[in-house]
Short mmCIF file of C-alpha atoms and ligand atoms in Angstrom, two decimals:
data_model
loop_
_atom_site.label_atom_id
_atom_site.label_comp_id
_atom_site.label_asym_id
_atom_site.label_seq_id
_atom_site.Cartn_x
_atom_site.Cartn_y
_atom_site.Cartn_z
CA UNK A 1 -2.31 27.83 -0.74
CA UNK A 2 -2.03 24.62 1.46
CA UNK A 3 -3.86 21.35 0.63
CA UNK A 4 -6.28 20.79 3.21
CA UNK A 5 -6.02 16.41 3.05
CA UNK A 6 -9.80 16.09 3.65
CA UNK A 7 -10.11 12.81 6.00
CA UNK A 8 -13.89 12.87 6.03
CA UNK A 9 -13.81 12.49 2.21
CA UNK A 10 -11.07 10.26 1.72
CA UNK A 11 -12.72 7.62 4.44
CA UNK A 12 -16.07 8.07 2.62
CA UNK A 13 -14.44 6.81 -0.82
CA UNK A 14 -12.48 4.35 1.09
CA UNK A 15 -15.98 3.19 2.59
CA UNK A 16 -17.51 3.24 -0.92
CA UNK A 17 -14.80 0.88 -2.56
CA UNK A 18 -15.32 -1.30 0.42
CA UNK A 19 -18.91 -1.70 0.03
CA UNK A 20 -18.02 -2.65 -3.33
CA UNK A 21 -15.50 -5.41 -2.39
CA UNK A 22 -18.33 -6.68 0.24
CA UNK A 23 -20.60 -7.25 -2.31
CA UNK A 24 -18.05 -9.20 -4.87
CA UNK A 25 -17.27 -10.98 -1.77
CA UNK A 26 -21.45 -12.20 -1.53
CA UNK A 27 -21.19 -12.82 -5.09
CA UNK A 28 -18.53 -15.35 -5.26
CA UNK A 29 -18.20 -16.54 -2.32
CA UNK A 30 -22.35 -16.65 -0.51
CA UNK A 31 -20.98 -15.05 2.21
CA UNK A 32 -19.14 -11.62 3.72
CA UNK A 33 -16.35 -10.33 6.09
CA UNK A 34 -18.18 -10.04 9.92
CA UNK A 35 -16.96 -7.99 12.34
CA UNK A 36 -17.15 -8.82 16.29
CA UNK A 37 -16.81 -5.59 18.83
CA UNK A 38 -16.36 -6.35 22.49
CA UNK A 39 -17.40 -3.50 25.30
CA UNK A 40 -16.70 -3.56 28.70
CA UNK A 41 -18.57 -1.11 30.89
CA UNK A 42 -19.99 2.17 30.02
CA UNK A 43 -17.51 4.98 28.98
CA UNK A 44 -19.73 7.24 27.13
CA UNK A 45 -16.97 8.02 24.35
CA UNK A 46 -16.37 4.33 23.86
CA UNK A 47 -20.35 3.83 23.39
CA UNK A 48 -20.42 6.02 20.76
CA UNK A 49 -17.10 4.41 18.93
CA UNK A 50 -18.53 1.35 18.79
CA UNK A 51 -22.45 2.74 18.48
CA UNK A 52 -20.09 4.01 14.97
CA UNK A 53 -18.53 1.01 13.96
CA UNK A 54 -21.67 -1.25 14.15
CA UNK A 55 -23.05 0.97 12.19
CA UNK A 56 -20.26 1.65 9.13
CA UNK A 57 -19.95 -2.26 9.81
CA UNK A 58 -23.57 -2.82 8.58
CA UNK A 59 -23.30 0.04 5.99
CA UNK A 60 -20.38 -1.32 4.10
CA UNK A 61 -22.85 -4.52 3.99
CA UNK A 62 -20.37 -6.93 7.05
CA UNK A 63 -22.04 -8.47 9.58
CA UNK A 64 -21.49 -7.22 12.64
CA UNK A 65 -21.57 -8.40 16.66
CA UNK A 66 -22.09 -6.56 19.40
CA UNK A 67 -20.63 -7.60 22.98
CA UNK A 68 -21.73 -5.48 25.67
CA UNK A 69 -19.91 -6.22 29.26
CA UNK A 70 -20.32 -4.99 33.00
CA UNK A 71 -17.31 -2.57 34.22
CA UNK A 72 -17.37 -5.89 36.61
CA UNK A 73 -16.40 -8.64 34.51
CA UNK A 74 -14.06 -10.84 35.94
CA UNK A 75 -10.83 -11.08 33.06
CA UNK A 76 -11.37 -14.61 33.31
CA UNK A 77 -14.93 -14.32 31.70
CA UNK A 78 -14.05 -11.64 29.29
CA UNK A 79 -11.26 -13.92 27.93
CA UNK A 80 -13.74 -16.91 27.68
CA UNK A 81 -15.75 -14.19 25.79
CA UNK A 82 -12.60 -13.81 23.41
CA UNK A 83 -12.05 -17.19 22.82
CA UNK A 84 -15.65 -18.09 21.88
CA UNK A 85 -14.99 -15.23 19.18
CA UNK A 86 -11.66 -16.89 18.16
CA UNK A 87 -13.42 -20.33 18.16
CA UNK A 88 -16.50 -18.81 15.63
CA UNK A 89 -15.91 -19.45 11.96
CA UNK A 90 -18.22 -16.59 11.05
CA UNK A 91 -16.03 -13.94 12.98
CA UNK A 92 -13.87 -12.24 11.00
CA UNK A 93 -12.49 -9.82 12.69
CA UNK A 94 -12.40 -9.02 16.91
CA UNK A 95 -11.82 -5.80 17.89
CA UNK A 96 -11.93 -5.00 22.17
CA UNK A 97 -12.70 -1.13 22.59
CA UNK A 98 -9.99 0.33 24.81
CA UNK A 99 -9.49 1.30 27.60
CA UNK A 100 -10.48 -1.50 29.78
CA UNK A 101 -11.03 -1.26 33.53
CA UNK A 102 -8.18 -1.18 35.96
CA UNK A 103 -8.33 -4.46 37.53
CA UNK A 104 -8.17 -5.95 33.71
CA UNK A 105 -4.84 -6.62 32.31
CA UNK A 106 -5.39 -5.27 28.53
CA UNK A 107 -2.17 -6.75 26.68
CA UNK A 108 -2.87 -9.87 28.10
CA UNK A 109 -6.62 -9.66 26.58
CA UNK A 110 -5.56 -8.09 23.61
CA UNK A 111 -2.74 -11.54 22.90
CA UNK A 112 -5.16 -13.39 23.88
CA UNK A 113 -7.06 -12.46 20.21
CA UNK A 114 -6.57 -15.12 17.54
CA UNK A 115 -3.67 -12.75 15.56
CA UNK A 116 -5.34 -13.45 12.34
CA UNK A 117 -8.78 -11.67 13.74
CA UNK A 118 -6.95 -8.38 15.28
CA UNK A 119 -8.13 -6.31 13.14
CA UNK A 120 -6.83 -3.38 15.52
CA UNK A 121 -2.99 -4.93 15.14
CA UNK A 122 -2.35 -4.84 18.66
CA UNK A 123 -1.72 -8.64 19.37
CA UNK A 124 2.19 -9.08 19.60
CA UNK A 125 2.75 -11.41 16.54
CA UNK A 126 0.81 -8.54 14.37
CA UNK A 127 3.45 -5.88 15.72
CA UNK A 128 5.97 -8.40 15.51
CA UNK A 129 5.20 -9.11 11.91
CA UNK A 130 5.18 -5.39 11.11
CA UNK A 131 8.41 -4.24 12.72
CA UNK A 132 10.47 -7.37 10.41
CA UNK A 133 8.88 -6.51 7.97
CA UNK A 134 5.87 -9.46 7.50
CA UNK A 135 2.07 -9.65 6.60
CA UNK A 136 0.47 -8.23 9.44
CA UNK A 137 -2.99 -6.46 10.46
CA UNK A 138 -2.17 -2.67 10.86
CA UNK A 139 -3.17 -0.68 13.48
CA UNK A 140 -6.44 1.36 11.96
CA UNK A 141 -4.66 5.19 12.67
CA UNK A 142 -1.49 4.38 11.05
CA UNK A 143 -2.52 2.73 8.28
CA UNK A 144 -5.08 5.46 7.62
CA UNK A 145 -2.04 7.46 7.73
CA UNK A 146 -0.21 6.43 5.14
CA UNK A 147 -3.13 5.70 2.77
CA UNK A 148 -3.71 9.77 2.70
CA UNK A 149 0.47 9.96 2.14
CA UNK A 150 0.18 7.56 -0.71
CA UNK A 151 -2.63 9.56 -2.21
CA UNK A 152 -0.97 12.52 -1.82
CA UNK A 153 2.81 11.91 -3.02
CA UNK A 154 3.66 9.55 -6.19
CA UNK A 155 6.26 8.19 -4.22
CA UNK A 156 7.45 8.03 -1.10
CA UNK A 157 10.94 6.38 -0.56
CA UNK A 158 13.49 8.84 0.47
CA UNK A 159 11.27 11.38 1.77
CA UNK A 160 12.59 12.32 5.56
CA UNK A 161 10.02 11.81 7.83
CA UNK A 162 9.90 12.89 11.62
CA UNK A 163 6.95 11.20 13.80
CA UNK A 164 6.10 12.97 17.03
CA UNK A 165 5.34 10.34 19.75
CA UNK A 166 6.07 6.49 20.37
CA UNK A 167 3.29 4.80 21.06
CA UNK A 168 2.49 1.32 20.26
CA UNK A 169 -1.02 2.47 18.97
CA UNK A 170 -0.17 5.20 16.71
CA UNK A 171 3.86 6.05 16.99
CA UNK A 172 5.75 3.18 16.38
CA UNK A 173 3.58 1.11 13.59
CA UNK A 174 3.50 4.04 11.76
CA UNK A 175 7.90 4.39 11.52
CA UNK A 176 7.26 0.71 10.70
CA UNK A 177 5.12 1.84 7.57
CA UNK A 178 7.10 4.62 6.46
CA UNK A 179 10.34 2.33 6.89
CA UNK A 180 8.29 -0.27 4.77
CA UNK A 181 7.74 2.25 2.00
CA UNK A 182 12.00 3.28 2.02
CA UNK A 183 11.56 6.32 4.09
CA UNK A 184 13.81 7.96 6.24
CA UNK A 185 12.16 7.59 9.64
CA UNK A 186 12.90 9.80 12.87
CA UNK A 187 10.95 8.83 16.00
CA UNK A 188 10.61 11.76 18.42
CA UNK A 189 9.01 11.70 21.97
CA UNK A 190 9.06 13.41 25.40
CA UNK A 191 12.71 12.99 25.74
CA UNK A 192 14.44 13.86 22.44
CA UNK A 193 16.51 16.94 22.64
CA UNK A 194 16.01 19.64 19.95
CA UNK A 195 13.03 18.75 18.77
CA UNK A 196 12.09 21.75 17.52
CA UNK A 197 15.27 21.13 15.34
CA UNK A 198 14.46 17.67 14.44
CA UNK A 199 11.25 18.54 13.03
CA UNK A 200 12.44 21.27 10.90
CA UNK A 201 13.80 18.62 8.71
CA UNK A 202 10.96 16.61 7.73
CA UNK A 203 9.10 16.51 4.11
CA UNK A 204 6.66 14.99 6.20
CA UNK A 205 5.99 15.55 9.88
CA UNK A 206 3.40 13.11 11.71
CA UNK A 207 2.13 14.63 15.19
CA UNK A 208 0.61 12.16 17.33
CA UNK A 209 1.56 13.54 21.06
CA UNK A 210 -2.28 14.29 22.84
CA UNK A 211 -0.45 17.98 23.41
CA UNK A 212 -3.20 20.80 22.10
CA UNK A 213 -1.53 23.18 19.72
CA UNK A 214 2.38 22.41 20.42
CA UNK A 215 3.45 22.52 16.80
CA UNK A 216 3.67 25.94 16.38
CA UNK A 217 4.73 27.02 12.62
CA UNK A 218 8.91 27.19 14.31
CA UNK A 219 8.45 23.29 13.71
CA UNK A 220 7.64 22.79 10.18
CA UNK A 221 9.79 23.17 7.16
CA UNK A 222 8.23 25.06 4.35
CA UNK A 223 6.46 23.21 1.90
CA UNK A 224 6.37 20.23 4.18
CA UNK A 225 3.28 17.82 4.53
CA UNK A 226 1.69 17.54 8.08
CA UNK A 227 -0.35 14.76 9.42
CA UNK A 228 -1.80 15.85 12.49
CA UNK A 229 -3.01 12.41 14.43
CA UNK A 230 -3.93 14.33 18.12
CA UNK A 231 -7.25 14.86 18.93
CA UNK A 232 -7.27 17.21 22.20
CA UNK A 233 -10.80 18.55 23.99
CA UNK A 234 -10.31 22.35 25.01
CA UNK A 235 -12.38 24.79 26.31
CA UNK A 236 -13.40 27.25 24.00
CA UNK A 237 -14.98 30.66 25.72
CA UNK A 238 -15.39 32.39 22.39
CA UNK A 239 -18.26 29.51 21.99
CA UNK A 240 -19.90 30.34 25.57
CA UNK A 241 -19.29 29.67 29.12
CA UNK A 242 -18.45 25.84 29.75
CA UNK A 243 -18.16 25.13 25.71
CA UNK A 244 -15.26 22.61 24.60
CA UNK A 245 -13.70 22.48 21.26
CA UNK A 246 -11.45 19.77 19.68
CA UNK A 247 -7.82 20.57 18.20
CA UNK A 248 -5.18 18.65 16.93
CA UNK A 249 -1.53 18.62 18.08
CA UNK A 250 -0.40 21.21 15.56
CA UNK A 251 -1.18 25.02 15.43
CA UNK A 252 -3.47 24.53 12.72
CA UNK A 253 -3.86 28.35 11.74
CA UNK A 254 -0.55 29.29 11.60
CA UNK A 255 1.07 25.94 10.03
CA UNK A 256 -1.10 25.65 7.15
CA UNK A 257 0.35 29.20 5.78
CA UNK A 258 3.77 27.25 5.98
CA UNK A 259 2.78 23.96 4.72
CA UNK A 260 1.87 22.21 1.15
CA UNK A 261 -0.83 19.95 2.69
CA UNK A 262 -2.09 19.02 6.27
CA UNK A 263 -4.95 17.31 7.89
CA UNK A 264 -7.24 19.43 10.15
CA UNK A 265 -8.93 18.41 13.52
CA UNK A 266 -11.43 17.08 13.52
CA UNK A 267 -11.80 15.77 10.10
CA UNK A 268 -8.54 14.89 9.29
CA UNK A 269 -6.78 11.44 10.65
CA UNK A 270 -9.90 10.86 13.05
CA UNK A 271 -12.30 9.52 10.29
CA UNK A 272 -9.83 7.51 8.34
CA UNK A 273 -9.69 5.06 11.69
CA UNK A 274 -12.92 3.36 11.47
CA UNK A 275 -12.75 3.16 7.25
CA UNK A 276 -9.33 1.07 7.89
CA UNK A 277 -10.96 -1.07 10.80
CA UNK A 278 -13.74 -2.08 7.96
CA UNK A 279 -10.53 -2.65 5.28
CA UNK A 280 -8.31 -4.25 7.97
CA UNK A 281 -12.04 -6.84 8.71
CA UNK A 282 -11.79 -7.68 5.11
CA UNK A 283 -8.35 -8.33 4.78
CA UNK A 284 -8.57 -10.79 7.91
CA UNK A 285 -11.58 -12.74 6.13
CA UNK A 286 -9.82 -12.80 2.70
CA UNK A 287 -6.33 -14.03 4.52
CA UNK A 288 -8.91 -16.84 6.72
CA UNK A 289 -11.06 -17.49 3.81
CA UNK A 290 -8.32 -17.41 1.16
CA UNK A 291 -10.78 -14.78 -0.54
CA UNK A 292 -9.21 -13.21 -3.36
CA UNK A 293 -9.75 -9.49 -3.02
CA UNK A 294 -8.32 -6.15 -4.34
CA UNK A 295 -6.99 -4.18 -1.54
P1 NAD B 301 0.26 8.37 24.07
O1 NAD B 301 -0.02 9.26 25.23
O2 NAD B 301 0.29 6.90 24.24
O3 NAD B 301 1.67 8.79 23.44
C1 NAD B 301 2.03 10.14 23.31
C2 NAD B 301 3.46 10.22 22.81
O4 NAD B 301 3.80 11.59 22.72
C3 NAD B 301 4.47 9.56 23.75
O5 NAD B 301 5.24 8.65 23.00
C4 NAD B 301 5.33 10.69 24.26
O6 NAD B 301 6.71 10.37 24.32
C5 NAD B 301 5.11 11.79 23.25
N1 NAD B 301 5.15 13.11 23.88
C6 NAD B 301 4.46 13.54 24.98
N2 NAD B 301 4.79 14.81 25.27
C7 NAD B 301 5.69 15.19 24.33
C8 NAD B 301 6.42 16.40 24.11
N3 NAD B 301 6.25 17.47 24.88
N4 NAD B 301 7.27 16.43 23.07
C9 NAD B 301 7.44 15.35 22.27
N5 NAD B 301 6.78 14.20 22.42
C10 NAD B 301 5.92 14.12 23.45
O7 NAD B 301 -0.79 8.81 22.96
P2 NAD B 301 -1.28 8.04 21.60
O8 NAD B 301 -2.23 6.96 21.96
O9 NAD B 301 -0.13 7.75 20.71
O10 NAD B 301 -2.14 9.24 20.97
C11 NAD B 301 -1.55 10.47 20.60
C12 NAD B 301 -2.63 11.44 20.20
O11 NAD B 301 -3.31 10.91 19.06
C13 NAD B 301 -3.72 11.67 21.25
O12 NAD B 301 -4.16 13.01 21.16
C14 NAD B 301 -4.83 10.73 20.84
O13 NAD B 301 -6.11 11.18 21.25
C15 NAD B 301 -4.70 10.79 19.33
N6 NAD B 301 -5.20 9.60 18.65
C16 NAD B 301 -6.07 9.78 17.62
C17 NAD B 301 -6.57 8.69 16.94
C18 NAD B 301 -7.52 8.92 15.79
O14 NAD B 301 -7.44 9.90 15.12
N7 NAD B 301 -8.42 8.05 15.50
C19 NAD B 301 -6.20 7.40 17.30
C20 NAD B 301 -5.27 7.23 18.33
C21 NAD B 301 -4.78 8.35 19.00
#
């Protein structure tokens, strides 16, 4: 019988210990980790993602700042928004909400973040810092990632690992972590030959494409572990006429006969993200604050 990694669980401990940590942190210190979120315009999805993360901001006892934009803003004044974040000694951690409109450039307002407050791990220096190797802010998914693998497995060096997908969001930071931790790392994308091939061989297999379903069982070695990071809206006619569903990038039904452990969708990867946003805000004001905390 597969292990079905429970996500919603695991990010509700994770949220738990945090709390705790918060609250050492008001003890010794007077004061706590607070977290800035900046939105430009008014994608519904994004509303809710940050509606979320005020809220599991205030609930793990941060502070937490709200920064509501018109789908207008010149990037001029959204910078100047940025830098009065960078310039506030109270702020923590500064997270923009992608995507941003099209007529803003968003690398050049994500480096334009303070790298010690990118609690997402987008800014340059952070990815930078990860690929050699360095202390850097994570980004959230990844990181959530391999805190389920390290729960899971005593240890992970020399464990073969395939990751579907090279993004600088969710692909490439997490090879960078599994490289970290001694793994053998294989990136595969749109282009790699074989791939059903390729990700036959993994002890772990990481699917993080935005493809519904493509992992069929053919892909996965017996006993493997699968992380399955896509989160894909289908329709779903056995629900009723116009009804959507969400599904992950693997063929959940069918792989978890073959597996040891995955993650479903939804409630697999998806809630670990904001738990590790709320870690990765407390590891920026312990680094700032030179905090000692047990992360
Ligand atoms: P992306 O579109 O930036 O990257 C997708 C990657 O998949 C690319 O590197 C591409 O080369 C690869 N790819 C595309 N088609 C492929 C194919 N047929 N075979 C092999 N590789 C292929 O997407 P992303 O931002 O990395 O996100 C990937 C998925 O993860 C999406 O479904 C997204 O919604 C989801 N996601 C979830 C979370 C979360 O759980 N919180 C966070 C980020 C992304």
């Amino acid at each position: 019988m597969a292990k079905i990694l429970d996500g919603k669980v695991f990010a509700k401990n994770l949220r738990d210990e945090l709390k705790g940590i918060v609250s050492i942190l008001r003890e010794e210190y007077g004061n706590v980790p607070g977290l800035a979120v900046v939105l430009v315009g008014d994608n519904p999805a994004s509303e809710v993602y940050v509606r979320n993360k005020g809220i599991q901001t205030k609930e793990c006892g941060m502070r937490s700042y709200e920064h509501k934009l018109a789908s207008t803003v010149q990037q001029d004044d959204l910078l100047k928004v940025i830098k009065q974040l960078n310039d506030d000694p109270e702020v923590d951690g500064i997270l923009v909400q992608l995507p941003l409109p099209n007529h803003i450039d968003s690398q050049k307002v994500l480096d334009s973040i303070d790298p010690e407050k990118d609690v997402d791990g987008f800014h340059i220096i952070n990815a930078g810092r990860l690929a050699t190797g360095g202390d850097a802010l994570v980004p959230c998914t990844p990181l959530g990632c391999l805190l389920l693998l390290k729960d899971h497995f005593d240890e992970l060096t020399g464990k073969n690992v395939v990751v579907i997908g090279r993004s600088n969001i969710v692909g490439k930071p997490m090879a960078a972590l599994l490289l970290r931790e001694s793994c053998t790392v294989t990136i595969a994308h749109s282009k790699s030959n074989n791939l059903e091939e390729i990700c036959q061989r993994a002890d772990i297999l990481i699917a993080a494409v935005g493809k519904p379903e493509m992992i069929t069982k053919d892909f996965i070695k017996k006993g493997a572990v699968v992380l399955d990071v896509g989160i894909n809206r289908i329709a779903a006619p056995e629900k009723g006429p116009g009804k959507m569903k969400l599904v992950g990038d693997v063929a959940f039904h069918e792989a978890k006969n073959r597996v040891e452990a995955i993650t479903p969708v939804p409630g697999g990867i998806g809630p670990m993200t904001i738990a590790v946003l709320l870690r990765n805000t407390i590891q920026a004001a312990c680094n700032r604050r030179a905090w000692k905390c047990d992360l």
